[in-house]
PDB file of C-alpha atoms in Angstrom:
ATOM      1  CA  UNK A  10       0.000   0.000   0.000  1.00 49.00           C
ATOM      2  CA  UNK A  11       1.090   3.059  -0.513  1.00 53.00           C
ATOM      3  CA  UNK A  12       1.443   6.194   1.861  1.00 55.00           C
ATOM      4  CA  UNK A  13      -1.721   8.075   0.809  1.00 56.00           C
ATOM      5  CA  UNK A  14      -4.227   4.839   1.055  1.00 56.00           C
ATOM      6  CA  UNK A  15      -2.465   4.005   4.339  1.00 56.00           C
ATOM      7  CA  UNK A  16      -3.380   7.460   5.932  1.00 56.00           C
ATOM      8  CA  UNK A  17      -7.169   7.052   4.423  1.00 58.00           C
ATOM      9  CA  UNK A  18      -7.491   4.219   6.100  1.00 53.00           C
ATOM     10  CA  UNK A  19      -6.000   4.817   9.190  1.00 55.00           C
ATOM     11  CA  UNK A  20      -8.186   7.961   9.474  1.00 55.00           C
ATOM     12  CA  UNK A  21     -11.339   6.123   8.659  1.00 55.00           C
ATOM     13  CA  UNK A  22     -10.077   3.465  11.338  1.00 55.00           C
ATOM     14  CA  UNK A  23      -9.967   6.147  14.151  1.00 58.00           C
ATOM     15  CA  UNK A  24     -13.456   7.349  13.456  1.00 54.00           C
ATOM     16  CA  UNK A  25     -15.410   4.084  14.245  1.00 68.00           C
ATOM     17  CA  UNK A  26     -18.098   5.148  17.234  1.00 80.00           C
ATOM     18  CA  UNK A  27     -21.367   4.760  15.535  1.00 81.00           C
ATOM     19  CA  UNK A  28     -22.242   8.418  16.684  1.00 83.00           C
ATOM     20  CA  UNK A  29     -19.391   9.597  15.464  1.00 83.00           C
ATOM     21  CA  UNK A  30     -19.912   8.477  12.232  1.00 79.00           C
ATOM     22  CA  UNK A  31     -23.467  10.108  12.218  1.00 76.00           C
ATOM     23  CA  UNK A  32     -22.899  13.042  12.653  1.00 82.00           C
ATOM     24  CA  UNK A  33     -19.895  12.776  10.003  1.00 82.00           C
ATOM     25  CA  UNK A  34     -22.797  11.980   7.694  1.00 77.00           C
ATOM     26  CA  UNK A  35     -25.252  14.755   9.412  1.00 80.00           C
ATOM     27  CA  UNK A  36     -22.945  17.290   8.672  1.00 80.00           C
ATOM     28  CA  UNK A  37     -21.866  16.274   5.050  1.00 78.00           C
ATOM     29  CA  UNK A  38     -24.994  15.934   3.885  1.00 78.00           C
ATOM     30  CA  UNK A  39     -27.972  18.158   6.366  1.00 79.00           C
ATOM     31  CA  UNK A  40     -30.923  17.959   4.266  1.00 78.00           C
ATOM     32  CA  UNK A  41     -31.450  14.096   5.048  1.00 78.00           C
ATOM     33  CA  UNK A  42     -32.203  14.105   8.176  1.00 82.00           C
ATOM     34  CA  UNK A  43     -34.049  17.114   7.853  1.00 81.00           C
ATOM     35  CA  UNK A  44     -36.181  14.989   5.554  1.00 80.00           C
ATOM     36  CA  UNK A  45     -36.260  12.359   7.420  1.00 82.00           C
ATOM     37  CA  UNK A  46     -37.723  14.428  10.151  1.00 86.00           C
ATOM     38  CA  UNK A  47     -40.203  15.916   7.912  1.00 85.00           C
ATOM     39  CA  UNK A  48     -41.578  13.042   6.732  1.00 85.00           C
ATOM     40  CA  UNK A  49     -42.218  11.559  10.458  1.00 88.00           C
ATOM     41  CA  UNK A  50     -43.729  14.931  11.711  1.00 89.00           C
ATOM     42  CA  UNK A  51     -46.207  14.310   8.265  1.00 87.00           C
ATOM     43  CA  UNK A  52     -46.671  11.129   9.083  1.00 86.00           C
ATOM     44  CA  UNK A  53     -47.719  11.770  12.663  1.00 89.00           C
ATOM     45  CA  UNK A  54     -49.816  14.402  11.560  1.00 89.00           C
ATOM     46  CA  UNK A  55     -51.792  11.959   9.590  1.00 86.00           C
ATOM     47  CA  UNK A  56     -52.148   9.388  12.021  1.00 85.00           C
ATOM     48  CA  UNK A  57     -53.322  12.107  14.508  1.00 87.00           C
ATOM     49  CA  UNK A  58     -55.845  13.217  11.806  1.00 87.00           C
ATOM     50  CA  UNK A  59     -56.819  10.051  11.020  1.00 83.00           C
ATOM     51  CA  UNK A  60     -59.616  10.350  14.353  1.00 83.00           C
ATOM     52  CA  UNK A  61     -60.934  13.407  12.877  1.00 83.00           C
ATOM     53  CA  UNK A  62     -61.230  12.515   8.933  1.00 79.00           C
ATOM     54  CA  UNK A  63     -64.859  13.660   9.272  1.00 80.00           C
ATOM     55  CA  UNK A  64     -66.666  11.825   6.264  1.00 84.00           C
ATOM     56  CA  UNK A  65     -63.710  11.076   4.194  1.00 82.00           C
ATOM     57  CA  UNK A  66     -63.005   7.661   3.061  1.00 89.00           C
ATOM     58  CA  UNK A  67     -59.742   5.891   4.847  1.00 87.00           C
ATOM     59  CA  UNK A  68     -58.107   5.374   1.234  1.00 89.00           C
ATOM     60  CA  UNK A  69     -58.387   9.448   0.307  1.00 90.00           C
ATOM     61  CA  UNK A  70     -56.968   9.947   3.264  1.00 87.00           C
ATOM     62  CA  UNK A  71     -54.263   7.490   3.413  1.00 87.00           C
ATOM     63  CA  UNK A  72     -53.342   8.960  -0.556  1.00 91.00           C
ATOM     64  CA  UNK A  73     -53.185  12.482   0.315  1.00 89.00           C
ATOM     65  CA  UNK A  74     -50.458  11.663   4.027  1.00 88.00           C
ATOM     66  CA  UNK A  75     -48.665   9.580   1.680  1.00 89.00           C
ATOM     67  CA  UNK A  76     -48.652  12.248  -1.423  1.00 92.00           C
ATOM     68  CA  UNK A  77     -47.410  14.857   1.570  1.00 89.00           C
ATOM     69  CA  UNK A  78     -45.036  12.824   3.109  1.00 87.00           C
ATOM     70  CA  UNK A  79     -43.799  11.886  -0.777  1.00 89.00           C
ATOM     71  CA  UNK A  80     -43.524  15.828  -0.960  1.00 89.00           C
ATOM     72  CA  UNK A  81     -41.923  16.827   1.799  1.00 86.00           C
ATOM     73  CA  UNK A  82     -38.512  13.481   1.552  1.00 84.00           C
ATOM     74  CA  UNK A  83     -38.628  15.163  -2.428  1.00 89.00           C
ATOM     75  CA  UNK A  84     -38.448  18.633  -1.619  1.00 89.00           C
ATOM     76  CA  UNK A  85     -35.633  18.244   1.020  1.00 85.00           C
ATOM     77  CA  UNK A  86     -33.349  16.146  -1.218  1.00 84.00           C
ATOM     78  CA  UNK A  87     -33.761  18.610  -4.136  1.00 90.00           C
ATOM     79  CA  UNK A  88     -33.140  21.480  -1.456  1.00 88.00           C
ATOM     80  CA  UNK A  89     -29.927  18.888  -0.203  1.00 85.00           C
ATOM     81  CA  UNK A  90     -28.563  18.840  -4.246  1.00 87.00           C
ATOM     82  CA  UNK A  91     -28.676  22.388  -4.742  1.00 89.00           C
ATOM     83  CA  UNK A  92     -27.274  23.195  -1.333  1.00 85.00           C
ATOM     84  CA  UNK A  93     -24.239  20.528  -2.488  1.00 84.00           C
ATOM     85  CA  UNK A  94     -24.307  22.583  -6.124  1.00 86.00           C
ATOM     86  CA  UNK A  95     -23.265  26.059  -4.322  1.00 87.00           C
ATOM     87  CA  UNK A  96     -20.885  24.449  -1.826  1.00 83.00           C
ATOM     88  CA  UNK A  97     -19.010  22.952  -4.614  1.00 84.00           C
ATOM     89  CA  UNK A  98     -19.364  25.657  -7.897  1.00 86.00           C
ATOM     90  CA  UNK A  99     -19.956  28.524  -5.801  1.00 85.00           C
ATOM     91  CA  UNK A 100     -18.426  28.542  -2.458  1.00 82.00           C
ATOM     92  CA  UNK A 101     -15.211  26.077  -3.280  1.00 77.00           C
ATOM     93  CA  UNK A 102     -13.247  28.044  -4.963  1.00 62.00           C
ATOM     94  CA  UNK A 103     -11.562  27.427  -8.497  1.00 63.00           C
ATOM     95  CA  UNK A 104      -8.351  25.906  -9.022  1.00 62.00           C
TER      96      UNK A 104
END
């Protein structure tokens, strides 16, 4: 091996708490979890609605949380590219 894959490795090696490695992962890429998030809080919103639907039909219902939910995952990983796009055309600069 040479010296550049053997300091890769041995910094990878030093990093192994599972924690550790989250927030690694949290902080490379934000907009997952906040998606993640997003679609639990819709998702709990649902169920909690689901008790007062009223008159609508369980399957109309059960479309429109999952259509939100859908939304919300979609619309935090496009936010998560374009936040990537400016860190790395924008913000890095050129060489």
């Amino acid at each position: 091996m040479s010296s550049g894959q053997e300091s890769i490795l041995s910094e990878y090696e030093t990093d192994t708490s599972q924690t550790s490695k989250l927030l690694r992962k949290f902080k490379e890429t934000p907009f997952v979890p906040i998606g993640i998030a997003g679609f639990a809080m819709v998702v709990g919103y649902g169920l909690y609605r689901l008790k007062h639907r009223g008159d609508m039909k369980m399957s109309l219902h059960l479309i429109h949380m999952r259509v939100a939910a859908q939304g919300f995952v979609v619309g935090a990983l496009t936010c998560g590219v374009l936040y990537s796009m400016f860190q790395e055309y924008v913000v890095k600069p050129k060489e």
